[in-house]
Coordinates of C-alpha atoms and ligand atoms in Angstrom, one line a residue:
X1 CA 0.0 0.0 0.0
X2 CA 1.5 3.4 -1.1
X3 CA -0.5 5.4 1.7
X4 CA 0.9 6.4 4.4
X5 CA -1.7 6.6 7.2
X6 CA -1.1 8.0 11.2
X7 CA 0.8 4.6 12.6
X8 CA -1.7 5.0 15.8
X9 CA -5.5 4.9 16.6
X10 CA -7.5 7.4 19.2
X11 CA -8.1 6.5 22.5
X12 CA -8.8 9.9 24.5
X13 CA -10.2 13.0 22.7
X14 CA -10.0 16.7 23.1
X15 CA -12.8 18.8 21.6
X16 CA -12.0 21.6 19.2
X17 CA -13.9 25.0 19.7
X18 CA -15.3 26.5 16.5
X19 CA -15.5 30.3 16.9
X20 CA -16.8 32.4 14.2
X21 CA -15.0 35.3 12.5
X22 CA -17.0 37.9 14.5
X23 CA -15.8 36.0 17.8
X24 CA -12.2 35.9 16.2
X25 CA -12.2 39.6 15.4
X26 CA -12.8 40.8 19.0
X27 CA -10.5 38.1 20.5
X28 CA -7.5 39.4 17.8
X29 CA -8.3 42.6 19.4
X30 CA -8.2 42.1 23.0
X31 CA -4.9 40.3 22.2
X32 CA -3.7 43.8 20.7
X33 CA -3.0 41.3 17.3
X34 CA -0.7 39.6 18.9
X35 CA -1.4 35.6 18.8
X36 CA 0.6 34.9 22.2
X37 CA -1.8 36.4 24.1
X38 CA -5.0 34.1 22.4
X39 CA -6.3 32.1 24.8
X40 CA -5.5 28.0 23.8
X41 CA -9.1 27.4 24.0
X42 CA -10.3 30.6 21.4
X43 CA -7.5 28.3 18.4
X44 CA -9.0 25.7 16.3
X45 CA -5.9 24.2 15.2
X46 CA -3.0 25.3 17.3
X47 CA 0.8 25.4 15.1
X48 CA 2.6 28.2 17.7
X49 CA 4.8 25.2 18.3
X50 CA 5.7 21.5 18.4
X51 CA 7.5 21.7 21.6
X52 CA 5.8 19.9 24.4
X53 CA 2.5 19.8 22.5
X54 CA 2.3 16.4 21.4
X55 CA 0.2 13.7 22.2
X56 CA 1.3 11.1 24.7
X57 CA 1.0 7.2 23.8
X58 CA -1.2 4.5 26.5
X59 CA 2.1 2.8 27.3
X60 CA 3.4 6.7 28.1
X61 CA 0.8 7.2 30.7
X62 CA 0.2 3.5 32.0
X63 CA 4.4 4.5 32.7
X64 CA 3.6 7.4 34.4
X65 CA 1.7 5.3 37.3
X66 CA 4.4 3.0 37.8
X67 CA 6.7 6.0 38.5
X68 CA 8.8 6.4 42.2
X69 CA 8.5 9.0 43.1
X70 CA 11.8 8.9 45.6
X71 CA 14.2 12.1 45.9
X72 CA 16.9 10.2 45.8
X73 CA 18.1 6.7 43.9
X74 CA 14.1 6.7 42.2
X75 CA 13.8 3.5 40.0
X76 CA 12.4 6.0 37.5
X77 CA 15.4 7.2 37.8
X78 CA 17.4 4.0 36.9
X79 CA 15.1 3.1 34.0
X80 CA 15.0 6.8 32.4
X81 CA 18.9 6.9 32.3
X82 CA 19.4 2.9 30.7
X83 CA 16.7 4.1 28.1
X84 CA 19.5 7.4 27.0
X85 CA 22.3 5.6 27.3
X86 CA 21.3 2.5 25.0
X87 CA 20.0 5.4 22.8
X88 CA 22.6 7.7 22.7
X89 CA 25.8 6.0 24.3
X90 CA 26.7 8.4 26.7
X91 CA 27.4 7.9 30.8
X92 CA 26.7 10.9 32.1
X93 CA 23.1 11.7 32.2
X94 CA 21.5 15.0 33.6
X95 CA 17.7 15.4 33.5
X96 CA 16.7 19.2 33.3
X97 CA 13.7 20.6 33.3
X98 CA 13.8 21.6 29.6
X99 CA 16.2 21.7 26.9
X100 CA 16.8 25.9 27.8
X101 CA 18.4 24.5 31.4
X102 CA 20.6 22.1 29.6
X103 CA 22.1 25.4 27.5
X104 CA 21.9 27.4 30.6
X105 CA 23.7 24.8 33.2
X106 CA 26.6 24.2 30.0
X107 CA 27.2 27.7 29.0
X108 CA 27.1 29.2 32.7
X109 CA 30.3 26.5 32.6
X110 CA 31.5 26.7 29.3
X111 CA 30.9 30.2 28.0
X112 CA 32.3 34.1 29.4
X113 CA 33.8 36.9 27.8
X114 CA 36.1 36.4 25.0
X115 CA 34.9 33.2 24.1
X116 CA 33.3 32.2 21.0
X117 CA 30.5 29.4 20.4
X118 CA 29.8 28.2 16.8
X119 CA 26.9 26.4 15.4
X120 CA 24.6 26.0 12.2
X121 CA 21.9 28.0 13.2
X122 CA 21.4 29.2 17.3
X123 CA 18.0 28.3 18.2
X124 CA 16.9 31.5 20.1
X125 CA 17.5 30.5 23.8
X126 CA 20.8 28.7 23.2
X127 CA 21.9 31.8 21.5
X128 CA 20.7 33.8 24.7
X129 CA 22.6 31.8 27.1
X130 CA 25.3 31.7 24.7
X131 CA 25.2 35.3 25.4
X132 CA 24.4 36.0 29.0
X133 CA 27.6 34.5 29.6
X134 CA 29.7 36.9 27.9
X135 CA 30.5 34.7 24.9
X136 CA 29.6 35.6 21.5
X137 CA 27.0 33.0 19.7
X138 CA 28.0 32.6 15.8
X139 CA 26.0 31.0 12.4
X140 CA 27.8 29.2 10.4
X141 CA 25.2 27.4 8.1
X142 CA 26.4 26.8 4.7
X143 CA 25.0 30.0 1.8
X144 CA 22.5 26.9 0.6
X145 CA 20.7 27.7 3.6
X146 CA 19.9 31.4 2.7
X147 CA 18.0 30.6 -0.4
X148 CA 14.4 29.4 0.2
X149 CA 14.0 27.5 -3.2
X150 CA 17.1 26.0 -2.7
X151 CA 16.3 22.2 -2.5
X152 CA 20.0 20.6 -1.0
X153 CA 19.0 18.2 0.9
X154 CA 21.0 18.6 4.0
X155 CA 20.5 22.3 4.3
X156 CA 21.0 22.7 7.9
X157 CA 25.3 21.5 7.3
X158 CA 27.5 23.4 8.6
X159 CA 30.3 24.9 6.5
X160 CA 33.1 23.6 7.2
X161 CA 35.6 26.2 5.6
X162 CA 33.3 29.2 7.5
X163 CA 34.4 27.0 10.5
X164 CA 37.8 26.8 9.9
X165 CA 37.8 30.3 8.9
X166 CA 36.5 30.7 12.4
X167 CA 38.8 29.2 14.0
X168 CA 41.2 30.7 12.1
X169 CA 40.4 34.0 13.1
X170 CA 39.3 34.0 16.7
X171 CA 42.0 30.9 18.0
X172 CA 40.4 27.5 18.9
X173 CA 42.0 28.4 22.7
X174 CA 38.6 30.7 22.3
X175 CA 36.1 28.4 21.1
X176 CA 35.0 26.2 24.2
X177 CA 32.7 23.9 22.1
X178 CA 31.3 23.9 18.7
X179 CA 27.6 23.2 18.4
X180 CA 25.6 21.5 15.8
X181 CA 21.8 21.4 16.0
X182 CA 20.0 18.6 14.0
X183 CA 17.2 19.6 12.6
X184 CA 18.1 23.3 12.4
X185 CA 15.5 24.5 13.6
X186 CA 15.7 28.2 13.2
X187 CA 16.7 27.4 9.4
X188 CA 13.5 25.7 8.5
X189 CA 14.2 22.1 10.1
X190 CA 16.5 21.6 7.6
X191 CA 18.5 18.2 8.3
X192 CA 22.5 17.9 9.1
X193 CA 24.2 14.7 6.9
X194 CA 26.0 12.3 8.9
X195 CA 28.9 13.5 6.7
X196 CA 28.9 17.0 7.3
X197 CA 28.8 15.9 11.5
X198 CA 31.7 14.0 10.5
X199 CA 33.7 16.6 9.1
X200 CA 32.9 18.9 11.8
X201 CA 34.0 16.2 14.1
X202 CA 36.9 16.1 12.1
X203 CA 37.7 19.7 12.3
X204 CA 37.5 20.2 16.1
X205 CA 39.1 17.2 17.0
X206 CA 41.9 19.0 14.6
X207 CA 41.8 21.6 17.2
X208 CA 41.0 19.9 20.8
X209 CA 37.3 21.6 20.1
X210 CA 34.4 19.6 21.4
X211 CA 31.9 19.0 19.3
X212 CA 28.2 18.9 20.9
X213 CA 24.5 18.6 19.3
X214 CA 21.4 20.3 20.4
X215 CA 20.2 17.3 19.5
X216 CA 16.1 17.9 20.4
X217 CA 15.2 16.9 17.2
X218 CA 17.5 13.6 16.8
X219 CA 15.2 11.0 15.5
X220 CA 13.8 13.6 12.8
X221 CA 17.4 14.2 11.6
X222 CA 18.1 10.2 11.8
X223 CA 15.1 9.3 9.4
X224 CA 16.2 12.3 6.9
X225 CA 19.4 10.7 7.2
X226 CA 18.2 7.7 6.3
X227 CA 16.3 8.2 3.0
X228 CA 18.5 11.2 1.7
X229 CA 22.0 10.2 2.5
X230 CA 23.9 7.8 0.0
X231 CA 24.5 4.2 1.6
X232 CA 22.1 4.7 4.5
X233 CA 19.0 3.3 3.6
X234 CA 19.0 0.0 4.7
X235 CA 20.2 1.0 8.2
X236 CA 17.9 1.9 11.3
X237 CA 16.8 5.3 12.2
X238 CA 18.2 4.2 15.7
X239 CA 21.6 2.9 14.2
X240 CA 21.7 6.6 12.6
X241 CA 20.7 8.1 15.8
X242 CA 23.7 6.5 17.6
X243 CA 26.2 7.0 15.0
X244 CA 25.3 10.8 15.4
X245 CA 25.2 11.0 19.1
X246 CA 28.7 8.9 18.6
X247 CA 30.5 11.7 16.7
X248 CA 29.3 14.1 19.8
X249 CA 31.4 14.7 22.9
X250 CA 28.2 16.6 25.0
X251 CA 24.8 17.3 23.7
X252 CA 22.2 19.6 24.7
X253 CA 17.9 18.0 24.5
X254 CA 15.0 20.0 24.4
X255 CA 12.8 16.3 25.2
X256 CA 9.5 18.5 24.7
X257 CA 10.1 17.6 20.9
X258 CA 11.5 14.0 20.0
X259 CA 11.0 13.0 23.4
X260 CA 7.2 13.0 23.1
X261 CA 6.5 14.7 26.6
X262 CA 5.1 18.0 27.6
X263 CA 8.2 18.8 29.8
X264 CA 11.7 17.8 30.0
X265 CA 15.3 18.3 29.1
X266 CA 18.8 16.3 28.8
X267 CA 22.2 17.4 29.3
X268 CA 24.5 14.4 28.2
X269 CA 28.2 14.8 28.5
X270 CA 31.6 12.3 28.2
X271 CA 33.8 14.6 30.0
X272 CA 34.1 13.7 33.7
X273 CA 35.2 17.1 34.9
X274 CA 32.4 19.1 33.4
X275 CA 30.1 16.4 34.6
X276 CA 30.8 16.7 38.1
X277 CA 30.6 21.0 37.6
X278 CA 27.0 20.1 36.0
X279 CA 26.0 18.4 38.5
X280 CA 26.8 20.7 41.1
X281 CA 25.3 23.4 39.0
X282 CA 22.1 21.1 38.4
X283 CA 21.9 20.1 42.2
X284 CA 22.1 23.9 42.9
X285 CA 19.1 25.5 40.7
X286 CA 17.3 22.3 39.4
X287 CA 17.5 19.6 41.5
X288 CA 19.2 16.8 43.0
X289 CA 20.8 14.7 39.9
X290 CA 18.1 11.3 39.5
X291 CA 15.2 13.3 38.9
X292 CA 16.8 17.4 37.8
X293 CA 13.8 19.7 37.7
X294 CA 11.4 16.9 36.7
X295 CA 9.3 14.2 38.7
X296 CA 9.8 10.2 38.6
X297 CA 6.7 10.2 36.1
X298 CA 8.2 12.8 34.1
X299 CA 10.9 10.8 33.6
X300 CA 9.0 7.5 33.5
X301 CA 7.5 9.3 30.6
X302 CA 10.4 10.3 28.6
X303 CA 12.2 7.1 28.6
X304 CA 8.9 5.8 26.9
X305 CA 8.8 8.6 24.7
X306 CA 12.6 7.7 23.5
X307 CA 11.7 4.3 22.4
X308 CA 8.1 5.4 20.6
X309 CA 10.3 8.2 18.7
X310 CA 12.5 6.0 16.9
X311 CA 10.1 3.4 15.2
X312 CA 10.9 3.6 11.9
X313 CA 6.9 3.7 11.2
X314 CA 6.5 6.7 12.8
X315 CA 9.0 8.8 11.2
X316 CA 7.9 7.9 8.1
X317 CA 4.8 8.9 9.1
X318 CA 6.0 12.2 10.6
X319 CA 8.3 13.0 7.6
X320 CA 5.3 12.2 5.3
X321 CA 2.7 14.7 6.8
X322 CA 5.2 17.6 7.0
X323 CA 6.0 17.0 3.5
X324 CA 2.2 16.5 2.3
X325 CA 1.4 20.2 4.0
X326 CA 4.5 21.3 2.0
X327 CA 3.5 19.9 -0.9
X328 CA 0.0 20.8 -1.2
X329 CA 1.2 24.6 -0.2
X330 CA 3.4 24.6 -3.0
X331 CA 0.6 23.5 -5.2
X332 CA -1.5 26.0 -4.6
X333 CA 1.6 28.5 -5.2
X334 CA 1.8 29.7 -1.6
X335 CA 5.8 29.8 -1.4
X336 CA 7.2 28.1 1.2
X337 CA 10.8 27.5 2.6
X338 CA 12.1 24.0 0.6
X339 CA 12.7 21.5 1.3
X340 CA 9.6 20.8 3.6
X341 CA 11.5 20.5 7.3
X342 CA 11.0 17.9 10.1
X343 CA 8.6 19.5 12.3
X344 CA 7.2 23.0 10.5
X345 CA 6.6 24.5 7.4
X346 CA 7.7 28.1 6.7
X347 CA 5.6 30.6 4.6
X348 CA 7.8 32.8 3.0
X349 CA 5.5 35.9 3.6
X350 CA 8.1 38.7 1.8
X351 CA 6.5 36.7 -1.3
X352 CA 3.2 35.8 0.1
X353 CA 2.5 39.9 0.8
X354 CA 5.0 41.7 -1.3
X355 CA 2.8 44.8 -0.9
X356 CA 3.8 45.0 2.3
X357 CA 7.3 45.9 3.1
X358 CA 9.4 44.7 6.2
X359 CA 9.1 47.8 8.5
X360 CA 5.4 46.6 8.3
X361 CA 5.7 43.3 9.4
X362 CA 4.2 40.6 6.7
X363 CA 4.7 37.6 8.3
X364 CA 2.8 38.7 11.3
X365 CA 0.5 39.9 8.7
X366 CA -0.1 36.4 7.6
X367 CA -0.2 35.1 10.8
X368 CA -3.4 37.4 12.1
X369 CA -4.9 37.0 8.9
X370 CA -4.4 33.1 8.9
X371 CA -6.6 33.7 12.8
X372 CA -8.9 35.6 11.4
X373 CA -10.4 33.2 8.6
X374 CA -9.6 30.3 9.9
X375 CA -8.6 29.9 13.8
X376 CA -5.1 28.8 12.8
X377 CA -2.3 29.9 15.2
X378 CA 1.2 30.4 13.6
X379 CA 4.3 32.8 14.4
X380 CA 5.8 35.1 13.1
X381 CA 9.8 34.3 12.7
X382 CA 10.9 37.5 10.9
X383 CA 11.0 41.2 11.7
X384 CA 9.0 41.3 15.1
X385 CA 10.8 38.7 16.6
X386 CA 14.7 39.8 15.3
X387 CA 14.1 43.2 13.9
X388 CA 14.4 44.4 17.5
X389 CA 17.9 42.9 18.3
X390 CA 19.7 44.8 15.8
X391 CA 20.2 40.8 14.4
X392 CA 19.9 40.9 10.2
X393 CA 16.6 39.3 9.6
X394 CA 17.2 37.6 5.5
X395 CA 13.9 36.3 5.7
X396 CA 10.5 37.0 6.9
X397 CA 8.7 33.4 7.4
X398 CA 5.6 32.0 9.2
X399 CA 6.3 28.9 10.9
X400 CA 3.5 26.7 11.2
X401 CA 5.2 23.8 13.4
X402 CA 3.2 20.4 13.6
X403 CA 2.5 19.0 17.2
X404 CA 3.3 15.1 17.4
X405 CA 0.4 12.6 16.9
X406 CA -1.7 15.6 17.7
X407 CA -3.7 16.6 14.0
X408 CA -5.0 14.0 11.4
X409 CA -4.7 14.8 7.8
X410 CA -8.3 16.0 7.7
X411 CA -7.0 18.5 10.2
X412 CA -4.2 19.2 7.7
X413 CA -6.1 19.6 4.6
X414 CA -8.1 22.5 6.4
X415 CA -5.1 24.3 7.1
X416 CA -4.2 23.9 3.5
X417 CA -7.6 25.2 2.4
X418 CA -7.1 27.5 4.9
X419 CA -3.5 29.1 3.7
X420 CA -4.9 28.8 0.0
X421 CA -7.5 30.9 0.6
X422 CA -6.2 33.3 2.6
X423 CA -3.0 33.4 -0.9
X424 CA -6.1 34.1 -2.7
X425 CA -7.2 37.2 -0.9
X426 CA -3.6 38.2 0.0
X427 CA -4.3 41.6 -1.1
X428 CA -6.2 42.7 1.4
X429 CA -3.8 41.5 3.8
X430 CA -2.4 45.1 5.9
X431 CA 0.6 46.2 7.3
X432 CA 1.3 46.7 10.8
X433 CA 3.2 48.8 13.4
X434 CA 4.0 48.3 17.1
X435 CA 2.4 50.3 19.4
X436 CA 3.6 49.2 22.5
X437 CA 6.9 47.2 22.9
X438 CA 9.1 45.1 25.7
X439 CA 13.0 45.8 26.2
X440 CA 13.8 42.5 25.1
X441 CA 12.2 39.2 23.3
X442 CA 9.1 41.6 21.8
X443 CA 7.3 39.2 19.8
X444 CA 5.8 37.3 23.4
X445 CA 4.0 40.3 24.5
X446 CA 4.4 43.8 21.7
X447 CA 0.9 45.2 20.9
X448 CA 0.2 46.0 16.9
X449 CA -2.5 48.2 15.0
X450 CA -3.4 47.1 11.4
X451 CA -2.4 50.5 8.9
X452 CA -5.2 51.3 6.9
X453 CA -5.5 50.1 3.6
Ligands
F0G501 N1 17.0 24.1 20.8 C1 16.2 24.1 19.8 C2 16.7 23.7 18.5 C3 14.8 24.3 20.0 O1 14.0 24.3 19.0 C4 14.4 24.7 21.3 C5 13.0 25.0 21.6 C6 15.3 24.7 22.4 C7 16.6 24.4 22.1 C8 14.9 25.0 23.8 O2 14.2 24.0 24.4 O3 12.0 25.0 24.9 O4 12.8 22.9 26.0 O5 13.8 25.1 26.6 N2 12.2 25.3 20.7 C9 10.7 25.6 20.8 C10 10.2 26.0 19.5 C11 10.4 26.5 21.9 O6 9.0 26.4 19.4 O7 10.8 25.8 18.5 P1 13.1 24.3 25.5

């Protein structure tokens, strides 16, 4: 059989709220236009994130009342940390309370003025914590990535002569790591090959660099691996999963995405010395080091969730029904970021709304307007969140990021219909401008007014 159906049937159901446009209208209002401040229950079909939205499977929550509950020495604990380490391989196993706490605990150890901390893209909160300590966070994607047409298919690699160029410039003495993250997230979900990890390995073991993954979307990267990279295919996404997490002397895990829970993080590390300062640091602001800032069930959870991630059935099945919303986007000419990515698709809304220039805000354009018809909630990744920072924005997207076993395809084709229509009226899509604005990370909570027509 050529289709490829959701690899899991419905056992509990959560009712979706239809609200007309009318209600719509006065809720995008009270939330100043801003979709952060929409309340969860006013959103038919909820994209904002996939990052501890997903669904959780029976075996997930029949795991969660078997959990101890025990401060110290839990059996959850035991159990969570044989699941990681016949996953990924590595000893030293820190829970956190979410991948953010992982960056924060490392870089608080790692980071501090004058040093320098390389990776393909910096998802937003490694980049921060990159920065709070002093250090300066750097990009070094390859040019590929820049181009939203541009269909390479491992267009979250690193470039390896930017990194050597780096290094070259700044002395490895100042480079305390070198950080990969698989999918890049914050360039479309794009995939990293195994090869390019292997040069980069290469290339700071050259130097004495350590090479470390934020690795929260692992398994993703592992199937794309496997049906894109010569030689691969009739290995398992798990064999691929290890041989990545092999090539990696620390890695950083959001768990809220491949991990299939709501909450959680990982901070996985070889060397002994920074283990014990992480645990310290862990034991200090997030708790003692078998259970971190999570409870037995949380972890109970997680180790399930590891297991459930990796079948290869579904990540075929997740790959597929990313791809499908790409593909029927790009049918309908609404231009997208290509290749689809793991976990989101990005509208490219500088093409979507041309009449609408960046000082304006399209993307978040897109986003209110994709509310208003429709109930969809999306974010903006483009001028409101960067344009503040003084950062170069290239690109003004819409992600729309696809919570695990959460939608059907039914609930896909309506936010196809959805987008297509909305392309079809893009005209009377309006500028913006911010009224009222935070010091820092504005998109969460900056007010807008529409400009008239
Ligand atoms: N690294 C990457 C690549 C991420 O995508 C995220 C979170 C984090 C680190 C931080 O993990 O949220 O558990 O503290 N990304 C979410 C998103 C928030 O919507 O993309 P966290």
């Amino acid at each position: 059989m050529k289709t490829i159906i959701e690899p899991f049937r419905i056992k509990v159901v959560e009712p979706l709220r239809m609200t007309t446009v009318a209600e719509r209208e006065e809720i995008l209002s009270a939330a100043r236009l801003n979709v952060f401040g929409v309340r969860a229950r006013d959103v038919l079909i909820d994209l904002l994130t996939d990052s501890g939205t997903g669904a959780m499977s029976s075996e997930q929550w029949a795991a969660i009342m078997r959990a101890d509950e025990s401060y110290a020495g839990a059996d959850s604990f035991y159990r969570f940390h044989e699941k990681v380490k016949a996953i990924t391989g590595f000893e030293h196993i820190l829970p956190t309370h979410q991948g953010r706490a992982s960056e924060r605990i490392l870089f608080e150890l790692v980071g501090g003025p004058g040093k320098v901390v390389p990776n393909n893209n910096h998802f937003d909160t490694t980049r921060a914590n990159v920065e709070r300590s002093g250090a300066e966070a750097v990009d070094l994607v390859i040019d590929e990535a820049r181009d939203p047409k541009n269909r390479h298919p491992f267009k979250g690699n690193m470039d390896i002569a930017k990194l050597r160029g780096l290094i070259d410039r700044v002395g490895a003495e100042h480079i305390p790591l070198c950080m990969v993250t698989v999918t890049n997230n914050s360039g479309g979900g794009q995939p990293v090959s195994l090869e390019n990890l292997r040069h980069v390995k290469e290339v700071c073991r050259e130097h004495g660099i350590p090479m470390f993954l934020d690795a929260c979307r692992f398994a993703e990267n592992a199937c794309f691996i496997k049906k894109r990279e010569p030689g691969l295919q009739n290995e398992s996404c798990r064999a691929i999963a290890r041989k990545m997490f092999d090539l990696a002397d620390g890695a950083t895990i959001s768990a809220k995405k491949d991990g299939l829970v709501n909450i959680g993080g990982l901070l996985l590390l070889r060397d002994h010395k920074l283990n014990l300062d992480a645990r310290n640091n862990l034991i200090l602001t997030e708790g003692f080091p078998t259970y971190g800032g999570l409870a037995g069930r949380d972890l109970e959870a997680l180790a399930q969730g590891l297991d459930e991630v990796l079948d290869e059935h579904y990540l075929e099945y997740r790959l597929r029904s990313v791809e499908y919303l790409g593909e029927r986007l790009i049918e309908h000419g609404v231009p997208i970021l290509e290749p689809p990515g793991g976990h989101a698709i990005y509208i490219d809304a500088g093409q979507f709304c041309p009449h609408i220039p960046a000082q304006q805000f399209p993307a978040q354009a897109v986003v209110v307007g994709l509310y208003r018809l429709a109930g969809i909630r999306s974010v903006e990744i483009g001028s409101v969140m960067f344009g503040g920072t003084g950062r170069k924005v290239d690109l003004e997207l819409v992600r729309l990021a696809i919570p695990r076993r959460v939608y059907t395809q039914s609930h896909m084709d309506f936010v196809i219909e959805a987008i297509a229509e909305l392309f079809a009226r893009r005209d009377s899509l309006r500028g913006l401008r911010i009224v009222e604005e935070p010091e820092t990370l504005r998109h969460f909570t900056a007010k807008f007014e529409e400009l008239s027509a």
